[in-house]
mmCIF file of C-alpha atoms and ligand atoms in Angstrom:
data_model
loop_
_atom_site.group_PDB
_atom_site.id
_atom_site.type_symbol
_atom_site.label_atom_id
_atom_site.label_comp_id
_atom_site.label_asym_id
_atom_site.label_seq_id
_atom_site.Cartn_x
_atom_site.Cartn_y
_atom_site.Cartn_z
ATOM 1 C CA MET A 36 21.131 102.375 -7.699
ATOM 2 C CA ASN A 37 19.193 100.120 -5.296
ATOM 3 C CA ALA A 38 15.939 98.333 -6.210
ATOM 4 C CA PRO A 39 13.517 101.015 -4.937
ATOM 5 C CA GLY A 40 15.714 103.554 -6.718
ATOM 6 C CA ARG A 41 15.332 101.657 -9.998
ATOM 7 C CA ARG A 42 11.556 101.454 -9.540
ATOM 8 C CA ILE A 43 11.268 105.214 -9.292
ATOM 9 C CA ALA A 44 13.898 106.016 -11.946
ATOM 10 C CA ALA A 45 11.648 105.447 -14.993
ATOM 11 C CA PRO A 46 8.625 107.449 -13.769
ATOM 12 C CA LEU A 47 10.974 110.153 -12.543
ATOM 13 C CA ALA A 48 12.625 110.353 -15.962
ATOM 14 C CA ALA A 49 9.194 110.584 -17.633
ATOM 15 C CA LEU A 50 8.229 113.349 -15.238
ATOM 16 C CA CYS A 51 11.450 115.190 -16.087
ATOM 17 C CA VAL A 52 10.671 114.996 -19.804
ATOM 18 C CA ALA A 53 7.134 116.336 -19.289
ATOM 19 C CA LEU A 54 8.338 119.152 -17.066
ATOM 20 C CA ALA A 55 11.130 120.093 -19.466
ATOM 21 C CA LEU A 56 8.621 120.427 -22.291
ATOM 22 C CA LEU A 57 6.489 122.665 -20.097
ATOM 23 C CA ALA A 58 9.581 124.652 -19.139
ATOM 24 C CA SER A 59 10.305 125.797 -22.669
ATOM 25 C CA CYS A 60 8.448 129.071 -22.066
ATOM 26 C CA ALA A 61 10.537 132.266 -22.115
ATOM 27 C CA HIS A 62 11.978 133.810 -18.956
ATOM 28 C CA VAL A 63 12.819 137.435 -18.291
ATOM 29 C CA ASN A 64 15.779 138.441 -16.151
ATOM 30 C CA PRO A 65 14.590 141.574 -14.288
ATOM 31 C CA ASP A 66 18.204 142.375 -13.316
ATOM 32 C CA TYR A 67 19.581 142.177 -16.860
ATOM 33 C CA ASP A 68 22.470 144.598 -17.341
ATOM 34 C CA PRO A 69 23.880 144.417 -20.894
ATOM 35 C CA SER A 70 27.226 145.763 -19.661
ATOM 36 C CA ARG A 71 27.817 142.618 -17.550
ATOM 37 C CA ARG A 72 28.989 139.701 -19.656
ATOM 38 C CA HIS A 73 27.441 137.021 -17.416
ATOM 39 C CA HIS A 74 23.991 138.637 -17.714
ATOM 40 C CA ARG A 75 21.486 137.544 -20.347
ATOM 41 C CA PRO A 76 17.973 138.889 -20.969
ATOM 42 C CA ASP A 77 16.636 135.513 -19.786
ATOM 43 C CA GLY A 78 19.091 134.710 -16.942
ATOM 44 C CA PHE A 79 22.811 134.247 -16.305
ATOM 45 C CA VAL A 80 25.761 132.441 -17.915
ATOM 46 C CA ASN A 81 29.319 131.538 -16.947
ATOM 47 C CA ASN A 82 32.292 133.799 -17.689
ATOM 48 C CA TYR A 83 34.411 131.215 -19.487
ATOM 49 C CA GLY A 84 32.726 127.810 -19.664
ATOM 50 C CA PRO A 85 29.497 126.501 -21.217
ATOM 51 C CA ALA A 86 26.249 128.226 -20.236
ATOM 52 C CA GLY A 87 25.564 125.881 -17.332
ATOM 53 C CA GLY A 88 23.283 122.875 -16.933
ATOM 54 C CA LYS A 89 23.001 119.959 -19.331
ATOM 55 C CA PRO A 90 20.287 119.187 -21.870
ATOM 56 C CA LEU A 91 17.722 116.717 -20.583
ATOM 57 C CA SER A 92 18.832 114.051 -23.080
ATOM 58 C CA THR A 93 22.359 114.150 -21.628
ATOM 59 C CA LEU A 94 20.990 113.921 -18.087
ATOM 60 C CA LEU A 95 18.905 110.896 -19.036
ATOM 61 C CA THR A 96 21.936 109.212 -20.650
ATOM 62 C CA TRP A 97 23.820 109.619 -17.367
ATOM 63 C CA PHE A 98 20.856 108.319 -15.317
ATOM 64 C CA TYR A 99 20.646 105.297 -17.606
ATOM 65 C CA GLN A 100 24.375 104.491 -17.413
ATOM 66 C CA ARG A 101 24.349 104.969 -13.642
ATOM 67 C CA ALA A 102 21.450 102.535 -13.183
ATOM 68 C CA ARG A 103 22.890 100.029 -15.698
ATOM 69 C CA ASP A 104 26.313 99.982 -14.023
ATOM 70 C CA GLY A 105 25.033 100.067 -10.430
ATOM 71 C CA LEU A 106 26.957 103.260 -9.626
ATOM 72 C CA PRO A 107 28.232 104.567 -7.346
ATOM 73 C CA PRO A 108 30.049 101.652 -5.704
ATOM 74 C CA PRO A 109 29.840 101.717 -1.906
ATOM 75 C CA PRO A 110 32.749 103.301 -0.046
ATOM 76 C CA SER A 111 35.203 100.500 0.595
ATOM 77 C CA THR A 112 38.755 101.596 -0.074
ATOM 78 C CA HIS A 113 39.193 103.839 2.901
ATOM 79 C CA VAL A 114 36.261 103.307 5.217
ATOM 80 C CA LYS A 115 34.109 100.255 5.833
ATOM 81 C CA GLY A 116 30.560 101.266 4.978
ATOM 82 C CA TYR A 117 28.923 104.564 5.710
ATOM 83 C CA GLU A 118 29.285 104.066 9.457
ATOM 84 C CA GLY A 119 33.036 104.074 8.909
ATOM 85 C CA PHE A 120 33.222 107.831 8.409
ATOM 86 C CA PRO A 121 34.462 109.330 11.653
ATOM 87 C CA VAL A 122 32.185 112.048 13.032
ATOM 88 C CA ARG A 123 33.400 114.397 15.768
ATOM 89 C CA LYS A 124 31.170 116.268 18.164
ATOM 90 C CA PRO A 125 32.290 119.898 17.956
ATOM 91 C CA ASP A 126 33.247 121.666 21.193
ATOM 92 C CA LEU A 127 30.014 123.613 21.237
ATOM 93 C CA ALA A 128 30.682 125.422 24.532
ATOM 94 C CA PHE A 129 33.920 126.796 23.041
ATOM 95 C CA LEU A 130 32.240 127.762 19.766
ATOM 96 C CA ARG A 131 29.378 129.498 21.569
ATOM 97 C CA ALA A 132 31.728 131.477 23.816
ATOM 98 C CA ASN A 133 34.345 132.271 21.136
ATOM 99 C CA ARG A 134 34.394 135.950 20.222
ATOM 100 C CA ASP A 135 37.914 136.585 18.990
ATOM 101 C CA GLN A 136 39.519 133.517 17.426
ATOM 102 C CA ALA A 137 39.019 132.528 13.786
ATOM 103 C CA THR A 138 37.630 129.010 13.534
ATOM 104 C CA VAL A 139 36.313 126.759 10.782
ATOM 105 C CA THR A 140 34.116 123.710 11.509
ATOM 106 C CA TRP A 141 33.029 121.284 8.774
ATOM 107 C CA ILE A 142 29.395 120.258 9.388
ATOM 108 C CA GLY A 143 29.305 118.204 6.173
ATOM 109 C CA HIS A 144 29.055 118.696 2.387
ATOM 110 C CA ALA A 145 29.311 122.489 1.679
ATOM 111 C CA THR A 146 28.121 123.504 5.160
ATOM 112 C CA LEU A 147 30.801 125.099 7.307
ATOM 113 C CA LEU A 148 30.550 127.156 10.467
ATOM 114 C CA VAL A 149 33.092 129.958 10.170
ATOM 115 C CA GLN A 150 33.851 132.362 13.019
ATOM 116 C CA ILE A 151 35.693 135.564 12.143
ATOM 117 C CA GLY A 152 36.102 138.541 14.496
ATOM 118 C CA GLY A 153 33.178 137.445 16.663
ATOM 119 C CA VAL A 154 30.835 136.934 13.695
ATOM 120 C CA ASN A 155 29.270 133.484 13.191
ATOM 121 C CA ILE A 156 28.830 132.561 9.537
ATOM 122 C CA LEU A 157 27.167 129.443 8.161
ATOM 123 C CA THR A 158 27.845 128.529 4.522
ATOM 124 C CA ASP A 159 25.306 126.675 2.344
ATOM 125 C CA PRO A 160 23.412 125.359 5.393
ATOM 126 C CA GLN A 161 21.985 121.882 4.803
ATOM 127 C CA PHE A 162 20.786 120.043 7.918
ATOM 128 C CA SER A 163 18.093 117.830 6.335
ATOM 129 C CA GLU A 164 18.169 114.089 5.771
ATOM 130 C CA ARG A 165 17.899 114.462 2.007
ATOM 131 C CA ALA A 166 19.183 117.032 -0.471
ATOM 132 C CA PHE A 167 16.026 117.286 -2.562
ATOM 133 C CA MET A 168 12.683 119.070 -2.882
ATOM 134 C CA VAL A 169 10.928 116.310 -0.913
ATOM 135 C CA GLN A 170 12.167 114.170 1.972
ATOM 136 C CA PHE A 171 10.924 110.768 0.752
ATOM 137 C CA MET A 172 13.294 110.545 -2.227
ATOM 138 C CA GLY A 173 16.477 112.101 -3.519
ATOM 139 C CA PRO A 174 20.083 111.947 -2.262
ATOM 140 C CA LYS A 175 20.155 110.803 1.357
ATOM 141 C CA ARG A 176 22.583 111.934 4.052
ATOM 142 C CA ARG A 177 25.075 109.086 4.484
ATOM 143 C CA VAL A 178 26.921 110.400 7.506
ATOM 144 C CA ARG A 179 25.126 111.679 10.594
ATOM 145 C CA LEU A 180 25.167 115.364 11.416
ATOM 146 C CA PRO A 181 27.896 116.209 13.936
ATOM 147 C CA ALA A 182 25.632 118.849 15.520
ATOM 148 C CA THR A 183 22.079 120.078 15.118
ATOM 149 C CA LEU A 184 21.401 123.600 13.968
ATOM 150 C CA ALA A 185 19.981 124.429 17.418
ATOM 151 C CA GLU A 186 23.248 123.375 19.089
ATOM 152 C CA LEU A 187 25.370 125.810 17.088
ATOM 153 C CA PRO A 188 26.072 129.354 18.220
ATOM 154 C CA ARG A 189 23.522 131.926 17.045
ATOM 155 C CA ILE A 190 24.249 132.539 13.363
ATOM 156 C CA ASP A 191 24.867 136.136 12.234
ATOM 157 C CA LEU A 192 25.391 135.601 8.495
ATOM 158 C CA VAL A 193 24.399 132.867 6.077
ATOM 159 C CA THR A 194 26.026 132.650 2.652
ATOM 160 C CA ILE A 195 24.298 130.754 -0.147
ATOM 161 C CA SER A 196 26.326 129.770 -3.222
ATOM 162 C CA HIS A 197 23.410 128.759 -5.495
ATOM 163 C CA SER A 198 19.959 127.248 -5.581
ATOM 164 C CA HIS A 199 20.705 123.494 -5.885
ATOM 165 C CA TYR A 200 19.163 121.407 -3.118
ATOM 166 C CA ASP A 201 22.444 120.273 -1.597
ATOM 167 C CA HIS A 202 23.308 123.968 -0.995
ATOM 168 C CA LEU A 203 19.934 125.627 -0.404
ATOM 169 C CA ASP A 204 17.648 123.645 1.882
ATOM 170 C CA ARG A 205 14.251 125.140 2.589
ATOM 171 C CA ALA A 206 13.725 123.522 6.008
ATOM 172 C CA THR A 207 17.145 124.695 7.179
ATOM 173 C CA ILE A 208 16.569 128.231 5.905
ATOM 174 C CA LEU A 209 13.206 128.411 7.694
ATOM 175 C CA ALA A 210 14.772 127.098 10.925
ATOM 176 C CA LEU A 211 17.520 129.720 10.705
ATOM 177 C CA ASN A 212 14.955 132.424 10.029
ATOM 178 C CA THR A 213 13.258 131.634 13.349
ATOM 179 C CA GLN A 214 16.396 131.050 15.435
ATOM 180 C CA PRO A 215 16.361 132.498 18.969
ATOM 181 C CA GLY A 216 17.679 136.056 18.959
ATOM 182 C CA GLY A 217 16.381 136.873 15.481
ATOM 183 C CA PRO A 218 17.152 135.765 11.941
ATOM 184 C CA PRO A 219 20.641 135.935 10.459
ATOM 185 C CA ARG A 220 21.398 138.107 7.445
ATOM 186 C CA PHE A 221 21.099 135.889 4.362
ATOM 187 C CA LEU A 222 23.646 136.765 1.649
ATOM 188 C CA VAL A 223 22.471 135.447 -1.703
ATOM 189 C CA PRO A 224 23.386 135.612 -5.411
ATOM 190 C CA LEU A 225 21.363 137.929 -7.644
ATOM 191 C CA GLY A 226 17.844 136.648 -8.284
ATOM 192 C CA MET A 227 17.707 134.343 -5.257
ATOM 193 C CA GLU A 228 16.162 137.080 -3.120
ATOM 194 C CA ARG A 229 12.882 136.343 -4.903
ATOM 195 C CA TRP A 230 12.928 132.722 -3.693
ATOM 196 C CA MET A 231 13.862 133.827 -0.175
ATOM 197 C CA ARG A 232 11.028 136.362 0.004
ATOM 198 C CA ALA A 233 8.576 133.739 -1.275
ATOM 199 C CA GLN A 234 9.533 131.647 1.788
ATOM 200 C CA GLY A 235 8.843 134.622 4.087
ATOM 201 C CA VAL A 236 12.549 135.351 4.595
ATOM 202 C CA ASP A 237 13.162 139.116 4.474
ATOM 203 C CA ASN A 238 16.586 139.699 6.016
ATOM 204 C CA VAL A 239 18.278 139.201 2.656
ATOM 205 C CA GLU A 240 21.172 140.947 0.921
ATOM 206 C CA ARG A 241 21.640 140.161 -2.751
ATOM 207 C CA PHE A 242 24.961 140.319 -4.597
ATOM 208 C CA ASP A 243 26.070 140.306 -8.210
ATOM 209 C CA TRP A 244 29.581 138.975 -9.007
ATOM 210 C CA TRP A 245 32.282 141.239 -7.570
ATOM 211 C CA ASP A 246 29.779 143.257 -5.482
ATOM 212 C CA THR A 247 31.470 144.115 -2.168
ATOM 213 C CA LYS A 248 29.615 145.247 0.954
ATOM 214 C CA THR A 249 30.652 145.732 4.561
ATOM 215 C CA ILE A 250 28.391 143.575 6.704
ATOM 216 C CA ALA A 251 28.839 142.943 10.449
ATOM 217 C CA GLY A 252 32.375 144.326 10.200
ATOM 218 C CA LEU A 253 33.379 141.947 7.399
ATOM 219 C CA GLN A 254 34.124 142.906 3.813
ATOM 220 C CA VAL A 255 31.966 140.517 1.841
ATOM 221 C CA THR A 256 32.392 139.904 -1.901
ATOM 222 C CA HIS A 257 30.444 137.543 -4.136
ATOM 223 C CA VAL A 258 32.776 136.031 -6.748
ATOM 224 C CA PRO A 259 32.251 134.024 -9.958
ATOM 225 C CA ALA A 260 32.191 130.246 -10.225
ATOM 226 C CA GLN A 261 31.538 128.012 -13.227
ATOM 227 C CA HIS A 262 28.241 126.363 -12.475
ATOM 228 C CA TRP A 263 24.494 126.880 -12.930
ATOM 229 C CA SER A 264 21.294 127.065 -10.906
ATOM 230 C CA ALA A 265 17.867 125.404 -10.822
ATOM 231 C CA ARG A 266 15.374 124.157 -8.278
ATOM 232 C CA THR A 267 12.697 123.132 -10.767
ATOM 233 C CA PRO A 268 12.589 122.543 -14.534
ATOM 234 C CA PHE A 269 11.247 126.107 -14.827
ATOM 235 C CA ASP A 270 13.991 128.225 -13.266
ATOM 236 C CA ARG A 271 17.261 127.168 -14.848
ATOM 237 C CA ASN A 272 19.906 129.910 -14.440
ATOM 238 C CA GLN A 273 17.277 132.412 -13.276
ATOM 239 C CA SER A 274 19.344 133.155 -10.169
ATOM 240 C CA LEU A 275 23.107 133.582 -10.110
ATOM 241 C CA TRP A 276 25.687 131.188 -8.567
ATOM 242 C CA GLY A 277 29.130 131.810 -7.157
ATOM 243 C CA GLY A 278 31.552 131.832 -4.241
ATOM 244 C CA TRP A 279 31.972 134.103 -1.217
ATOM 245 C CA VAL A 280 34.952 136.026 0.084
ATOM 246 C CA LEU A 281 34.851 137.189 3.718
ATOM 247 C CA ARG A 282 37.641 139.515 4.787
ATOM 248 C CA HIS A 283 38.518 140.883 8.206
ATOM 249 C CA PRO A 284 41.789 142.488 9.336
ATOM 250 C CA THR A 285 42.622 139.292 11.226
ATOM 251 C CA PHE A 286 41.472 136.555 8.843
ATOM 252 C CA SER A 287 40.265 136.005 5.282
ATOM 253 C CA PHE A 288 38.095 133.148 4.081
ATOM 254 C CA TYR A 289 36.901 132.008 0.650
ATOM 255 C CA HIS A 290 34.071 129.533 -0.045
ATOM 256 C CA ALA A 291 34.201 128.451 -3.687
ATOM 257 C CA GLY A 292 30.612 127.182 -3.899
ATOM 258 C CA ASP A 293 29.985 124.531 -6.551
ATOM 259 C CA THR A 294 32.172 124.825 -9.618
ATOM 260 C CA GLY A 295 33.983 123.445 -12.611
ATOM 261 C CA TYR A 296 37.542 124.580 -13.288
ATOM 262 C CA SER A 297 37.934 127.892 -15.110
ATOM 263 C CA ARG A 298 39.977 131.084 -15.359
ATOM 264 C CA ASP A 299 37.654 132.589 -12.731
ATOM 265 C CA PHE A 300 40.045 131.346 -10.034
ATOM 266 C CA ALA A 301 43.068 133.106 -11.497
ATOM 267 C CA ASP A 302 40.886 136.248 -11.575
ATOM 268 C CA ILE A 303 39.999 135.750 -7.883
ATOM 269 C CA GLY A 304 43.653 135.166 -6.950
ATOM 270 C CA LEU A 305 44.653 138.315 -8.791
ATOM 271 C CA ARG A 306 41.915 140.416 -7.220
ATOM 272 C CA PHE A 307 42.484 139.397 -3.578
ATOM 273 C CA GLY A 308 46.097 138.209 -3.480
ATOM 274 C CA GLY A 309 45.261 135.159 -1.393
ATOM 275 C CA PHE A 310 43.272 133.902 1.592
ATOM 276 C CA ASP A 311 44.071 132.407 4.965
ATOM 277 C CA VAL A 312 41.609 129.561 4.366
ATOM 278 C CA ALA A 313 39.648 128.432 1.296
ATOM 279 C CA ALA A 314 36.868 125.832 1.193
ATOM 280 C CA ILE A 315 37.061 124.119 -2.199
ATOM 281 C CA PRO A 316 34.883 121.269 -3.516
ATOM 282 C CA VAL A 317 36.649 117.929 -4.019
ATOM 283 C CA GLY A 318 33.687 115.552 -4.543
ATOM 284 C CA ALA A 319 30.815 114.811 -6.973
ATOM 285 C CA TYR A 320 33.011 114.638 -10.081
ATOM 286 C CA GLU A 321 32.231 111.354 -11.893
ATOM 287 C CA PRO A 322 31.501 110.687 -14.702
ATOM 288 C CA ARG A 323 33.858 113.331 -16.032
ATOM 289 C CA TRP A 324 32.115 113.514 -19.429
ATOM 290 C CA PHE A 325 29.034 114.793 -17.608
ATOM 291 C CA MET A 326 30.437 116.563 -14.555
ATOM 292 C CA GLN A 327 33.585 118.297 -15.773
ATOM 293 C CA ASP A 328 31.918 121.582 -16.756
ATOM 294 C CA GLN A 329 30.211 121.954 -13.388
ATOM 295 C CA HIS A 330 32.176 120.035 -10.697
ATOM 296 C CA VAL A 331 35.948 119.922 -10.216
ATOM 297 C CA ASP A 332 37.800 116.712 -9.381
ATOM 298 C CA PRO A 333 40.576 116.664 -6.731
ATOM 299 C CA ASP A 334 43.272 117.588 -9.299
ATOM 300 C CA GLU A 335 41.327 120.653 -10.412
ATOM 301 C CA ALA A 336 40.539 121.509 -6.785
ATOM 302 C CA VAL A 337 44.272 121.690 -6.047
ATOM 303 C CA ARG A 338 44.707 123.927 -9.096
ATOM 304 C CA ILE A 339 42.028 126.240 -7.664
ATOM 305 C CA HIS A 340 43.904 126.228 -4.338
ATOM 306 C CA LEU A 341 47.015 127.432 -6.196
ATOM 307 C CA ASP A 342 45.135 129.927 -8.394
ATOM 308 C CA VAL A 343 43.412 131.662 -5.473
ATOM 309 C CA LYS A 344 46.627 131.562 -3.401
ATOM 310 C CA ALA A 345 45.121 130.016 -0.289
ATOM 311 C CA ARG A 346 47.380 129.461 2.706
ATOM 312 C CA GLN A 347 45.309 126.393 3.552
ATOM 313 C CA SER A 348 42.407 124.798 1.707
ATOM 314 C CA ILE A 349 39.732 122.502 3.102
ATOM 315 C CA GLY A 350 38.100 119.963 0.794
ATOM 316 C CA MET A 351 34.298 120.144 0.917
ATOM 317 C CA HIS A 352 31.310 118.862 -1.114
ATOM 318 C CA TRP A 353 32.206 115.211 -0.475
ATOM 319 C CA GLY A 354 31.556 112.388 1.987
ATOM 320 C CA THR A 355 28.011 113.410 2.912
ATOM 321 C CA PHE A 356 25.448 113.070 0.090
ATOM 322 C CA GLU A 357 25.922 110.487 -2.652
ATOM 323 C CA LEU A 358 25.325 112.660 -5.717
ATOM 324 C CA THR A 359 27.496 111.191 -8.453
ATOM 325 C CA ASP A 360 29.262 108.041 -9.622
ATOM 326 C CA GLU A 361 32.476 107.919 -7.573
ATOM 327 C CA PRO A 362 32.514 106.152 -4.188
ATOM 328 C CA LEU A 363 31.728 108.623 -1.402
ATOM 329 C CA ASP A 364 35.170 108.218 0.166
ATOM 330 C CA GLU A 365 37.251 108.380 -3.036
ATOM 331 C CA PRO A 366 38.530 111.955 -2.419
ATOM 332 C CA ILE A 367 40.401 110.616 0.646
ATOM 333 C CA GLY A 368 42.706 108.743 -1.721
ATOM 334 C CA ARG A 369 42.585 111.125 -4.676
ATOM 335 C CA LEU A 370 43.507 114.335 -2.846
ATOM 336 C CA PRO A 371 47.014 113.270 -1.690
ATOM 337 C CA THR A 372 47.815 112.148 -5.259
ATOM 338 C CA ALA A 373 46.582 115.479 -6.608
ATOM 339 C CA ARG A 374 48.657 117.395 -4.025
ATOM 340 C CA ARG A 375 51.805 115.457 -4.884
ATOM 341 C CA GLY A 376 51.214 115.954 -8.605
ATOM 342 C CA LEU A 377 51.142 119.723 -8.168
ATOM 343 C CA GLY A 378 53.806 119.983 -5.473
ATOM 344 C CA VAL A 379 51.425 121.119 -2.725
ATOM 345 C CA ALA A 380 52.337 120.357 0.905
ATOM 346 C CA ASP A 381 50.152 117.880 2.814
ATOM 347 C CA ASP A 382 48.929 120.477 5.301
ATOM 348 C CA ALA A 383 48.166 123.071 2.612
ATOM 349 C CA PHE A 384 45.049 121.211 1.370
ATOM 350 C CA VAL A 385 43.324 119.048 3.926
ATOM 351 C CA LEU A 386 40.156 117.087 4.513
ATOM 352 C CA PHE A 387 38.371 117.548 7.837
ATOM 353 C CA GLU A 388 36.418 114.859 9.609
ATOM 354 C CA HIS A 389 32.731 115.698 9.917
ATOM 355 C CA GLY A 390 32.382 118.020 12.907
ATOM 356 C CA GLU A 391 36.102 118.848 13.066
ATOM 357 C CA THR A 392 37.052 122.389 14.114
ATOM 358 C CA ARG A 393 40.354 124.116 13.492
ATOM 359 C CA VAL A 394 41.346 127.335 15.215
ATOM 360 C CA TYR A 395 43.484 129.669 13.113
ATOM 361 C CA PRO A 396 46.039 132.199 14.308
ATOM 362 C CA LYS A 397 45.298 135.851 13.612
ATOM 363 C CA ARG A 398 46.981 137.165 10.482
ATOM 364 C CA SER A 399 46.858 140.350 8.484
ATOM 365 C CA ARG A 400 46.701 140.718 4.762
HETATM 366 ZN ZN1 ZN B 1823 25.219 122.765 -7.769
HETATM 367 ZN ZN1 ZN B 1824 26.543 120.729 -5.042
#
């Protein structure tokens, strides 16, 4: 942590303690269904892992160790400084005109532009300079955006995996809601529709795990992940979290959201029998004693790739915001080792450069 970071760490920690004490009031889950095992009267839990989210004392221990040890180290093994990350300008004219080819473009972190059957989908859109509730503090974007939101094709669907700031950015949502040609349809986990409506966003479709709806010609399913949700100390696990499956006769795509490793992925592989492309997180995994329940490391990411039976996986949730203790570029070295360890071909699980687009051949499943 840098010097200004250290100066704000102590007051921030004190604020967290005060807010956590205030947050001990009871919540009611208005969508509680006792027949669903991830539902609770006061919110949601994971299928297989711990309930999601760490006690404040554990969070403070991590903050302390992080500040004491000066973590994370700067990226140095693979790229020289933050400017060393290559950023490509997407072929925007092609993307705007494309109506029939399946494409995937990595904007950065968990934000991908996916085009399937003429439908433009944006996952976990985050176009702000910081992934936090305010723009003067919090994790800063370390690699420039390859394209602005306004430069992208008009977005038809937005999928949101959960309420954390690196996945749900208010300014980006409001910009999308006023895009030329009308707002996209926002697909959100159960409970998040309340937050969206509070922002004045009405074109919202909410999903519980395994809900499937046909939207814009795509079969859309919300699927479990092992994670948690919160935007303030008062709303922990009040809205659901999870991944998204988008299926079309010519192409199928899976976005895993934010997740620890669990049997959920074997369930997803069994249910769908595989995907053409999966976006799976490979970053924000250290220290393991803190992160393991909620964020996979590259080895676990490759296990997810195998469990869900993806033809090709793209590593996401890395190289953009410095959220945890590993160097921002560490997945570049860790992923090939993980692939070799599990006998996965180099091209079956890849990392994109920021802004990189791949065009996929039409397939049927
Ligand atoms: Zn998260
Ligand atoms: Zn995240």
